[in-house]
């Protein structure tokens, strides 16, 4: 008998989705990496894939500067901004702006207590000292032209706070303390565009950012095992019925899902397995 899938780290969707549904899935569920496994069937498709490219900007800015330019996250070409965590001497605190226009801060207990904005601790074992705060930037009171849905989402996520202006002030005070105490006056960030053919629109860098073009790299592997998934929608149990140990259909489905994710991980590493 195998253990069930870890629901906090893994999501499996089955069935056929229209293209517009697939396009919005990444924006509703932010992640740090996306892997697309594509099997071109003819030289023309192979040529199209080889010409893919994107761009990103790298520079320094403050989160306060980003929040002051919240309007640029509403209906613009700006894709995302993320702090680069591998900078020497940087703190363990991180933040990012995802393509939905939501600022997510992952902070140490000390920073979380200084800022004073309501968030929640990470649910992972051994990480309870880290706290997460989410601030919608494209809501009606964060920028002009907000819509009712964004405003409703903003009110929900700001439960326990006193509004966007006070959140900005709290973060600005925190960054001033970081600069005075630790000499960390800015964050090194990367910024990408929602349109991979265009340069990012964000203009709040402390100095001219470095624009980098990323082109498609190709690697050919021979005699590679390519699985043929035979997924069917997983049977849905009623709320009153819990899965029982030894349920063969559920265990078979979980095993197939794990094998597919294992194969995807090996594909990332370039393994011929």
Coordinates of C-alpha atoms in Angstrom, one line a residue:
X1 CA 0.0 0.0 0.0
X2 CA 1.4 3.4 -0.9
X3 CA 1.0 6.7 1.0
X4 CA -1.4 9.2 -0.4
X5 CA -0.3 12.2 -2.5
X6 CA 0.9 15.3 -0.6
X7 CA -2.0 17.7 -1.3
X8 CA -0.2 20.9 -0.2
X9 CA 2.6 20.5 -2.8
X10 CA 0.9 18.8 -5.7
X11 CA -2.1 19.4 -7.8
X12 CA -3.2 17.1 -10.6
X13 CA -5.9 18.2 -13.2
X14 CA -7.4 15.7 -15.6
X15 CA -9.7 16.0 -18.6
X16 CA -9.8 18.3 -21.6
X17 CA -9.5 22.0 -21.2
X18 CA -10.1 24.7 -23.8
X19 CA -7.0 26.8 -24.6
X20 CA -8.3 29.9 -22.6
X21 CA -8.7 27.7 -19.5
X22 CA -5.1 26.4 -19.8
X23 CA -3.8 30.0 -20.4
X24 CA -5.2 31.3 -17.1
X25 CA -4.2 28.3 -14.9
X26 CA -0.6 29.6 -14.2
X27 CA -1.9 33.0 -13.1
X28 CA -4.3 31.5 -10.6
X29 CA -1.7 29.2 -9.1
X30 CA 1.7 31.0 -8.8
X31 CA 4.8 28.9 -9.0
X32 CA 8.5 29.5 -9.4
X33 CA 9.1 27.2 -12.4
X34 CA 6.9 25.9 -15.2
X35 CA 7.9 22.9 -17.3
X36 CA 6.3 22.4 -20.7
X37 CA 7.0 19.0 -22.3
X38 CA 6.4 19.3 -26.1
X39 CA 6.8 16.7 -28.7
X40 CA 7.1 18.4 -32.2
X41 CA 5.7 16.1 -34.9
X42 CA 7.4 17.6 -37.9
X43 CA 10.4 19.9 -38.8
X44 CA 8.1 23.0 -39.1
X45 CA 7.0 22.7 -35.4
X46 CA 10.5 22.1 -34.4
X47 CA 11.6 25.2 -36.1
X48 CA 8.9 27.3 -34.4
X49 CA 10.0 26.0 -30.9
X50 CA 13.6 26.7 -31.6
X51 CA 12.8 30.4 -32.3
X52 CA 11.1 31.0 -28.9
X53 CA 12.7 33.7 -26.8
X54 CA 11.9 35.9 -23.8
X55 CA 13.4 38.9 -21.9
X56 CA 13.8 39.9 -18.4
X57 CA 15.3 43.0 -16.6
X58 CA 17.5 42.8 -13.6
X59 CA 18.2 45.7 -11.2
X60 CA 17.7 47.1 -7.8
X61 CA 14.5 48.7 -6.3
X62 CA 12.6 48.9 -3.1
X63 CA 9.3 47.3 -2.4
X64 CA 8.0 50.7 -1.4
X65 CA 8.8 52.0 -4.9
X66 CA 6.9 49.1 -6.4
X67 CA 3.8 49.7 -4.2
X68 CA 3.8 53.4 -5.2
X69 CA 3.6 52.3 -8.8
X70 CA 0.7 49.8 -8.2
X71 CA -1.2 51.3 -11.1
X72 CA 1.2 49.7 -13.6
X73 CA -0.1 46.3 -12.5
X74 CA -3.6 46.9 -13.8
X75 CA -4.1 45.9 -17.5
X76 CA -0.5 46.4 -18.4
X77 CA 2.2 44.3 -20.1
X78 CA 4.1 43.8 -16.8
X79 CA 4.3 40.1 -15.9
X80 CA 6.0 39.7 -12.6
X81 CA 8.8 41.0 -10.3
X82 CA 10.7 38.7 -8.0
X83 CA 13.6 39.2 -5.5
X84 CA 16.6 37.2 -6.4
X85 CA 17.3 35.1 -3.2
X86 CA 20.9 34.2 -4.0
X87 CA 22.5 37.6 -3.5
X88 CA 25.5 37.5 -1.1
X89 CA 24.7 39.2 2.2
X90 CA 20.9 39.4 1.5
X91 CA 18.4 38.6 4.3
X92 CA 16.1 35.6 4.3
X93 CA 13.1 37.8 3.6
X94 CA 11.7 37.6 0.1
X95 CA 8.9 39.0 -1.9
X96 CA 7.4 38.8 -5.4
X97 CA 4.7 40.4 -7.6
X98 CA 2.9 37.6 -9.6
X99 CA 1.1 38.1 -12.9
X100 CA -2.2 38.6 -11.1
X101 CA -0.8 41.8 -9.5
X102 CA -0.6 40.4 -6.0
X103 CA 2.4 41.1 -3.8
X104 CA 3.5 38.2 -1.7
X105 CA 6.0 38.6 1.1
X106 CA 7.7 35.7 2.9
X107 CA 9.2 37.1 6.0
X108 CA 11.1 36.0 9.1
X109 CA 9.3 36.2 12.4
X110 CA 11.3 39.3 13.3
X111 CA 10.4 41.2 10.1
X112 CA 6.8 40.0 10.3
X113 CA 6.4 41.4 13.8
X114 CA 8.0 44.7 12.8
X115 CA 5.7 45.3 9.8
X116 CA 2.6 44.5 11.7
X117 CA 0.5 43.5 8.7
X118 CA -1.7 40.4 9.2
X119 CA -0.5 37.3 7.4
X120 CA -0.2 33.6 8.2
X121 CA 2.6 31.2 9.1
X122 CA 3.9 28.7 6.6
X123 CA 2.2 25.4 7.1
X124 CA 5.3 23.3 6.4
X125 CA 7.1 21.4 9.1
X126 CA 10.1 23.4 10.5
X127 CA 9.1 26.6 8.7
X128 CA 6.5 28.0 11.1
X129 CA 8.8 31.0 11.9
X130 CA 8.3 32.2 8.3
X131 CA 5.1 34.2 7.6
X132 CA 3.4 35.1 4.4
X133 CA 1.6 38.3 3.7
X134 CA -0.4 39.0 0.5
X135 CA -1.3 42.4 -0.8
X136 CA -3.4 42.9 -4.0
X137 CA -2.1 45.8 -6.1
X138 CA -4.7 46.0 -8.8
X139 CA -7.6 46.6 -6.5
X140 CA -9.8 49.7 -6.8
X141 CA -8.1 51.5 -3.9
X142 CA -4.6 50.5 -5.0
X143 CA -4.9 52.0 -8.5
X144 CA -7.4 53.7 -10.7
X145 CA -9.6 51.6 -12.9
X146 CA -10.1 48.7 -10.5
X147 CA -13.1 46.5 -10.9
X148 CA -15.6 45.1 -8.4
X149 CA -14.1 41.6 -8.3
X150 CA -10.7 42.9 -7.6
X151 CA -12.0 45.2 -4.8
X152 CA -13.9 42.3 -3.2
X153 CA -10.7 40.1 -3.4
X154 CA -8.7 43.0 -1.9
X155 CA -11.1 43.4 1.1
X156 CA -11.0 39.6 1.7
X157 CA -7.2 39.5 1.7
X158 CA -6.8 42.6 3.8
X159 CA -8.8 41.3 6.7
X160 CA -7.3 42.7 9.9
X161 CA -5.5 45.6 8.3
X162 CA -6.5 49.2 8.0
X163 CA -6.1 49.8 4.2
X164 CA -3.6 49.9 1.5
X165 CA -2.1 53.3 2.5
X166 CA -1.2 52.0 6.0
X167 CA 0.3 48.8 4.5
X168 CA 2.5 50.9 2.2
X169 CA 3.6 53.1 5.2
X170 CA 4.4 50.0 7.3
X171 CA 6.5 48.5 4.6
X172 CA 8.3 51.8 3.9
X173 CA 9.2 52.1 7.6
X174 CA 10.4 48.5 7.7
X175 CA 12.7 49.1 4.6
X176 CA 14.1 52.2 6.2
X177 CA 15.0 50.1 9.3
X178 CA 16.7 47.5 7.1
X179 CA 18.7 50.2 5.4
X180 CA 19.8 51.8 8.7
X181 CA 20.6 48.6 10.6
X182 CA 21.8 46.2 7.9
X183 CA 22.8 48.5 5.0
X184 CA 20.2 46.8 2.8
X185 CA 18.8 49.8 1.0
X186 CA 17.4 48.0 -2.0
X187 CA 16.5 44.6 -3.3
X188 CA 18.0 42.9 -6.3
X189 CA 15.1 41.8 -8.4
X190 CA 14.3 40.4 -11.8
X191 CA 11.3 41.6 -13.8
X192 CA 9.6 39.9 -16.7
X193 CA 6.9 40.9 -19.1
X194 CA 3.5 39.2 -19.8
X195 CA 4.4 39.4 -23.5
X196 CA 7.7 37.4 -23.9
X197 CA 8.5 39.5 -27.0
X198 CA 8.5 42.8 -25.2
X199 CA 10.8 44.3 -22.6
X200 CA 9.2 44.7 -19.1
X201 CA 7.5 48.0 -18.5
X202 CA 8.4 48.6 -14.8
X203 CA 10.4 51.8 -14.5
X204 CA 11.0 52.0 -10.7
X205 CA 14.6 50.7 -10.7
X206 CA 17.2 52.8 -8.7
X207 CA 19.4 52.8 -11.8
X208 CA 19.2 51.5 -15.4
X209 CA 18.4 47.8 -15.3
X210 CA 20.2 45.1 -17.2
X211 CA 18.0 43.7 -20.0
X212 CA 18.7 40.0 -20.8
X213 CA 17.4 38.0 -23.7
X214 CA 16.8 34.3 -23.2
X215 CA 16.7 32.1 -26.3
X216 CA 15.6 28.6 -26.6
X217 CA 18.3 25.9 -26.0
X218 CA 18.0 22.5 -27.6
X219 CA 19.2 19.2 -26.4
X220 CA 18.6 16.0 -28.3
X221 CA 18.2 12.7 -26.4
X222 CA 18.0 9.3 -28.1
X223 CA 16.3 6.2 -26.9
X224 CA 14.2 8.1 -24.3
X225 CA 11.3 6.5 -22.6
X226 CA 8.2 8.6 -23.2
X227 CA 5.2 7.6 -21.1
X228 CA 1.7 7.5 -22.5
X229 CA -0.6 8.7 -19.7
X230 CA -3.8 6.8 -19.4
X231 CA -5.4 9.1 -16.8
X232 CA -9.1 9.1 -16.3
X233 CA -10.8 11.6 -14.0
X234 CA -10.2 10.4 -10.4
X235 CA -13.3 9.2 -8.7
X236 CA -14.7 11.9 -6.4
X237 CA -15.9 10.8 -3.0
X238 CA -18.8 12.4 -1.2
X239 CA -17.9 14.7 1.7
X240 CA -19.3 12.1 4.1
X241 CA -17.2 9.3 2.7
X242 CA -13.5 9.1 3.4
X243 CA -11.0 7.1 1.3
X244 CA -10.3 3.7 2.9
X245 CA -6.9 1.9 3.0
X246 CA -6.6 -0.6 0.3
X247 CA -8.8 1.1 -2.2
X248 CA -7.1 -0.3 -5.4
X249 CA -8.6 2.2 -7.9
X250 CA -7.4 5.2 -5.8
X251 CA -3.9 3.7 -5.1
X252 CA -3.5 2.9 -8.9
X253 CA -4.4 6.5 -9.8
X254 CA -2.0 7.9 -7.2
X255 CA 0.8 5.6 -8.4
X256 CA 0.3 6.7 -12.0
X257 CA 0.3 10.4 -11.0
X258 CA 3.5 9.9 -9.0
X259 CA 5.2 8.1 -11.9
X260 CA 4.3 10.9 -14.3
X261 CA 5.7 13.6 -12.0
X262 CA 8.8 11.5 -11.5
X263 CA 9.2 11.3 -15.3
X264 CA 8.8 15.1 -15.6
X265 CA 11.4 15.7 -12.9
X266 CA 13.9 13.4 -14.8
X267 CA 13.1 15.2 -18.0
X268 CA 14.1 18.5 -16.4
X269 CA 17.4 16.9 -15.4
X270 CA 18.0 15.7 -19.0
X271 CA 17.9 12.0 -17.9
X272 CA 17.3 9.5 -20.7
X273 CA 15.1 7.5 -18.3

